[in-house]
Tab-separated table of C-alpha atoms and ligand atoms in Angstrom:
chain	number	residue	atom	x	y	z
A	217	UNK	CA	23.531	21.733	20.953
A	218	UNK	CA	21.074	20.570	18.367
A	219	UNK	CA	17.638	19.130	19.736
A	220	UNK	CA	18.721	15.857	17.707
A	221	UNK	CA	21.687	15.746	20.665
A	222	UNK	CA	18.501	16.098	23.109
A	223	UNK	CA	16.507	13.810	22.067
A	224	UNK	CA	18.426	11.490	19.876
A	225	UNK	CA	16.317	12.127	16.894
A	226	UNK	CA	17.530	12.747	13.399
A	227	UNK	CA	16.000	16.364	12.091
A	228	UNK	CA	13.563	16.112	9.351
A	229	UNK	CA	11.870	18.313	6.737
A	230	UNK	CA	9.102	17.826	4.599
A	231	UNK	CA	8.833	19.149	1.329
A	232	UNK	CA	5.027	19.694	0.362
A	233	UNK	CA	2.971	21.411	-2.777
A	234	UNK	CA	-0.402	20.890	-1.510
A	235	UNK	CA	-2.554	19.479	0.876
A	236	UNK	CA	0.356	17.330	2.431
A	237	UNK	CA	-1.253	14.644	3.859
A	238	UNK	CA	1.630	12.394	3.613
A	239	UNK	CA	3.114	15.138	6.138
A	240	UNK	CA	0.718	14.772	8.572
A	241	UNK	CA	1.517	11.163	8.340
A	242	UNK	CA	4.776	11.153	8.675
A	243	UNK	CA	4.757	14.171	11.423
A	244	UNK	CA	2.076	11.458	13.314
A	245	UNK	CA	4.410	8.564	13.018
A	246	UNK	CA	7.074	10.820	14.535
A	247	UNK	CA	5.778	11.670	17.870
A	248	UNK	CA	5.828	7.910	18.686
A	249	UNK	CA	9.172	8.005	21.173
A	250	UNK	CA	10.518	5.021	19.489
A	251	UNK	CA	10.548	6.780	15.994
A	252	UNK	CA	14.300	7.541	14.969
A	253	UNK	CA	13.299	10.926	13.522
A	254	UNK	CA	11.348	14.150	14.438
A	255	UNK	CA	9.955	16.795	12.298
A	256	UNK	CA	11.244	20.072	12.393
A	257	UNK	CA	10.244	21.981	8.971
A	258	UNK	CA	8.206	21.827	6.319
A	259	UNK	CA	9.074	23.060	3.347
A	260	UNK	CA	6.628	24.018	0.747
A	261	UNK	CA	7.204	25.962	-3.149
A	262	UNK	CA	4.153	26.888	-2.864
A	263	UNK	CA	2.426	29.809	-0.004
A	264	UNK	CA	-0.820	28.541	-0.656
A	265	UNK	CA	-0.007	24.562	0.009
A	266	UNK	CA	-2.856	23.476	2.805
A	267	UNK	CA	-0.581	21.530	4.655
A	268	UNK	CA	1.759	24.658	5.664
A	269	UNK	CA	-1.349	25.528	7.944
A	270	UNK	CA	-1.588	22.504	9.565
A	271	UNK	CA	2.136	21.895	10.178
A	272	UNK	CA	2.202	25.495	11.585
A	273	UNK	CA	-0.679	24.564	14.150
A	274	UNK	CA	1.597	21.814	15.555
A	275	UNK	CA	4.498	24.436	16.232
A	276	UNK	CA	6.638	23.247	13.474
A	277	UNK	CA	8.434	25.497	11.407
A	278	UNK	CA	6.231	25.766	8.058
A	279	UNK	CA	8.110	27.899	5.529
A	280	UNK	CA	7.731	28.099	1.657
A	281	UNK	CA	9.897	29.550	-0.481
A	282	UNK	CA	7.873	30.606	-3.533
A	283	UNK	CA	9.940	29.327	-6.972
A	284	UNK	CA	7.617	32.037	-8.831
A	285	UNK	CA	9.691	34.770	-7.468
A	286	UNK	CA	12.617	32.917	-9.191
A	287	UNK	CA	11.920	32.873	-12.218
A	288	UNK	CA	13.871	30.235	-14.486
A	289	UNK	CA	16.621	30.100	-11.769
A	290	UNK	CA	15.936	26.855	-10.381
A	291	UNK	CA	18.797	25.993	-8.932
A	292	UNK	CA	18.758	29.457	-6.991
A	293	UNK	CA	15.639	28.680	-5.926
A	294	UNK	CA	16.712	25.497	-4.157
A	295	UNK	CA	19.628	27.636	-3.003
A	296	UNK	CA	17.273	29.401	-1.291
A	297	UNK	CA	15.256	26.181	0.392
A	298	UNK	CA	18.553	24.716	1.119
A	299	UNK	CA	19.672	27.699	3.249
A	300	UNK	CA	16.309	27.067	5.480
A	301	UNK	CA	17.305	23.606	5.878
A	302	UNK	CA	20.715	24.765	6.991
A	303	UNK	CA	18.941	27.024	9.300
A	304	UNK	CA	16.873	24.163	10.837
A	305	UNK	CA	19.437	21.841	11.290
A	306	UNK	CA	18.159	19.638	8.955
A	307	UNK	CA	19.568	16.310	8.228
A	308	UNK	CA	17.147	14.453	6.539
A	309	UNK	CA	14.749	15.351	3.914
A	310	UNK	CA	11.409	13.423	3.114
A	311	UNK	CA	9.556	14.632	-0.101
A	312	UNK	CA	5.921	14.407	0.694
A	313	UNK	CA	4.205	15.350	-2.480
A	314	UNK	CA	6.323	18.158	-3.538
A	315	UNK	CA	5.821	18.554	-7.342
A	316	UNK	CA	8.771	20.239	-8.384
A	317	UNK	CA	11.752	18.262	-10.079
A	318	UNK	CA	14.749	18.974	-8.449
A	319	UNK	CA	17.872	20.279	-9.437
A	320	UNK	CA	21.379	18.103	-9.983
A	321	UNK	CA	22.701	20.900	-7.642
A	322	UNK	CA	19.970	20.283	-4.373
A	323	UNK	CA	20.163	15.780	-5.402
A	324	UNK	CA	23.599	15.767	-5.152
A	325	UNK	CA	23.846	17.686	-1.641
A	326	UNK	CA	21.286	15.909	0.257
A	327	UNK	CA	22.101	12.563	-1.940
A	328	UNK	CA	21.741	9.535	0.604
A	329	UNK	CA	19.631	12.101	2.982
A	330	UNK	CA	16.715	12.511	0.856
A	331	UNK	CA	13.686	10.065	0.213
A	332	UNK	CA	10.500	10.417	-1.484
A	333	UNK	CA	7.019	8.975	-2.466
A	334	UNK	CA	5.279	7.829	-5.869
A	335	UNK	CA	1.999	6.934	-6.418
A	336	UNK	CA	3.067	3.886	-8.468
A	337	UNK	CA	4.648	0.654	-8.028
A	338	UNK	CA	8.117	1.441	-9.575
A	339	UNK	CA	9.286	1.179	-12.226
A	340	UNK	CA	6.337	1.327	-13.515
A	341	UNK	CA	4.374	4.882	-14.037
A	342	UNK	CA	7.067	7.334	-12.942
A	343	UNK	CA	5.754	10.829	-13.474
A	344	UNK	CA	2.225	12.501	-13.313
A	345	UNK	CA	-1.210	11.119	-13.987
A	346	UNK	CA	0.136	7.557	-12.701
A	347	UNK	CA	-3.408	6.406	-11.346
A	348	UNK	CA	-5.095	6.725	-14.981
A	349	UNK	CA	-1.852	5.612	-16.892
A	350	UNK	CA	-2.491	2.660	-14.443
A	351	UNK	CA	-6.046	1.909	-15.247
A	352	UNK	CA	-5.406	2.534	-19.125
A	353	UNK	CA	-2.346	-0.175	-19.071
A	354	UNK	CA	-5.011	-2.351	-17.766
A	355	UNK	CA	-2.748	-3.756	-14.748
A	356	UNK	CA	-4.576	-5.385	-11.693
A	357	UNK	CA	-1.789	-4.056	-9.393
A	358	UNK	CA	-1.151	-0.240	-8.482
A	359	UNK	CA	0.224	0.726	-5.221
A	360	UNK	CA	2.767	3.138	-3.806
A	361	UNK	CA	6.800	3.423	-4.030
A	362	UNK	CA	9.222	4.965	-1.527
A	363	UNK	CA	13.081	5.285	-2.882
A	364	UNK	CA	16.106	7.246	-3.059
A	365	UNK	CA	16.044	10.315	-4.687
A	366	UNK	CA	18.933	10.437	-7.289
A	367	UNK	CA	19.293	12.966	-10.360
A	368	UNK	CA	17.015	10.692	-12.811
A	369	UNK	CA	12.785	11.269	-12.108
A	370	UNK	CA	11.890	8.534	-9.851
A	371	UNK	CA	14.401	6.224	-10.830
A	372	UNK	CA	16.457	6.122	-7.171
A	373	UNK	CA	16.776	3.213	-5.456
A	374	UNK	CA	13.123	1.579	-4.008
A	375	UNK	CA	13.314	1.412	-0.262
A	376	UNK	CA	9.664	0.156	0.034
A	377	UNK	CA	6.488	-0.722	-1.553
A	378	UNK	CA	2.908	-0.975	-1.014
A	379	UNK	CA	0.141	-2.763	-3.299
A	380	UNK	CA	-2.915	-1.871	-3.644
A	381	UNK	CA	-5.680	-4.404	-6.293
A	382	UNK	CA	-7.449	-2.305	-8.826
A	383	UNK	CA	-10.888	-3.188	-8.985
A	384	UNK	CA	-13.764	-3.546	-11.670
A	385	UNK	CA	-15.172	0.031	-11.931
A	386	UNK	CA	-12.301	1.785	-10.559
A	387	UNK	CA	-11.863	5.021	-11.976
A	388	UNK	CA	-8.447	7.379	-11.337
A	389	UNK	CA	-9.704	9.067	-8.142
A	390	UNK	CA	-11.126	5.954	-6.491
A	391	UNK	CA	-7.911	4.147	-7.302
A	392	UNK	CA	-6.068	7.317	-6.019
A	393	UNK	CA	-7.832	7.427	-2.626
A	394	UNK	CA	-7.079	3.953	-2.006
A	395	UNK	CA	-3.572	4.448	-2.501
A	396	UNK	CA	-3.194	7.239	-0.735
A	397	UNK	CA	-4.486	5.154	2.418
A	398	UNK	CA	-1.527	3.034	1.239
A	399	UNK	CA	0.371	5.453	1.314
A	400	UNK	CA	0.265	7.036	4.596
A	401	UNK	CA	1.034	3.641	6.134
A	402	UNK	CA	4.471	2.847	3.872
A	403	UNK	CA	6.189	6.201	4.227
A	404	UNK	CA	6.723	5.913	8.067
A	405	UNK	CA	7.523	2.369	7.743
A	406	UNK	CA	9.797	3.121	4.983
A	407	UNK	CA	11.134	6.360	6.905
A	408	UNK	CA	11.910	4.282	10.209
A	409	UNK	CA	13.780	1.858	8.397
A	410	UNK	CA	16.553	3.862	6.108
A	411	UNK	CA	16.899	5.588	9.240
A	412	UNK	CA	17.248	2.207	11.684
A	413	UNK	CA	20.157	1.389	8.794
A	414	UNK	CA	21.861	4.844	8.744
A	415	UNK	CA	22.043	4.822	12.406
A	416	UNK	CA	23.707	1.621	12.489
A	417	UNK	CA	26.528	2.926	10.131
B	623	GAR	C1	0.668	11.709	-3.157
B	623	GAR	O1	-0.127	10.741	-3.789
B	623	GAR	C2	2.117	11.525	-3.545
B	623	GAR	O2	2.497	10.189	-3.698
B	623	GAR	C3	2.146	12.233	-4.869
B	623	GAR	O3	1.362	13.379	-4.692
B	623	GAR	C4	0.364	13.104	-3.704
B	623	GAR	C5	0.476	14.161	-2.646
B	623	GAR	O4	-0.573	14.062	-1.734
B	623	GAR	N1	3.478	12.572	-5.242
B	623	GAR	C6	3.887	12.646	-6.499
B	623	GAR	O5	3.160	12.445	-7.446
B	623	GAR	C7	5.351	13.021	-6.660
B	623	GAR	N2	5.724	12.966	-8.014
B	623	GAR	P1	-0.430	14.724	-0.293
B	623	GAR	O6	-0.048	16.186	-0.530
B	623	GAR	O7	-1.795	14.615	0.301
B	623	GAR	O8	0.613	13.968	0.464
């Protein structure tokens, strides 16, 4: 029996590359009994990422699966991460700042069971640097975008969104820090509702 037939609780990882901050957000929101979905792994590319330490302090399974030792195999790297999953009885997958575009081969699998997090307001900004693209485009709105992940970067269906005002002297880092805060609010409130809808299916 799988502790999601315990407690009722659909299995989670989170896939990190750094300080993972949105993890500790989400694995927060989770221990609220009402939330539909627990934490079991986190999932990192990266052995260094801070937030492996952390998760591994709260007795979750913290794990990374270095892509260095891969080489250009990508796909056999995710091969690799999706065997962990498998391992963990995973069932639903919440990227959480991992920087690593994925593979057709891991999208397609976990297609429907896999979310993630920009730091942009869809569809504007998708890819890197999005807080100074924002401030260089001159737009008085930045915020925060949670969506599908499908095989195009960013471009999967938007679940959620969060605004944040950008303000006279704001430079990429202050803008960043404010919507991070963002941030770490939506992605629970994103996370409880795909999975309030795919329970109801
Ligand atoms: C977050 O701002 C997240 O939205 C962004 O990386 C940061 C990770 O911070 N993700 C992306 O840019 C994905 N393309 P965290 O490690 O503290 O959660």
């Amino acid at each position: 029996m799988t502790q999601s037939q315990v407690t009722g609780k659909i299995r989670c990882a989170a896939f990190i590359s750094g300080r993972g901050s949105n993890m500790m957000a989400l694995v927060e929101a989770a221990k609220a009994p009402d939330f539909p979905a627990e934490f079991v792994l986190v999932m990192s590319n990266d052995p260094a990422a801070g937030g492996l330490d952390w998760a591994a302090g709260q007795g979750l399974a913290a794990i990374a699966v270095d892509h260095r030792l891969f080489g250009k195999d990508r796909e056999g790297h995710e091969r690799a991460i999706d065997a962990v999953l498998e391992a963990h009885g995973v069932e639903f997958i919440c990227l959480a700042g991992y920087m690593r575009v994925l593979t057709p081969w891991l999208v397609e699998k976990w297609q429907g069971r896999m979310i993630n997090i920009h730091p942009a307001l869809l569809p504007d900004f998708k890819g890197l640097h999005t807080h100074q693209r924002c401030l260089d485009a001159g737009h008085e709105r930045h915020g925060a975008t949670v969506h599908w992940v499908t095989p195009g970067v960013d471009e999967g269906g938007i679940i959620a969104q969060a605004e944040v005002p950008v303000l006279a002297g704001d430079t990429a880092d202050m803008l960043a820090a404010r919507v991070l805060v963002a941030e770490h609010r939506l992605y629970s409130t994103a996370l409880r509702q795909v999975l309030a809808n795919l329970t109801k299916i």
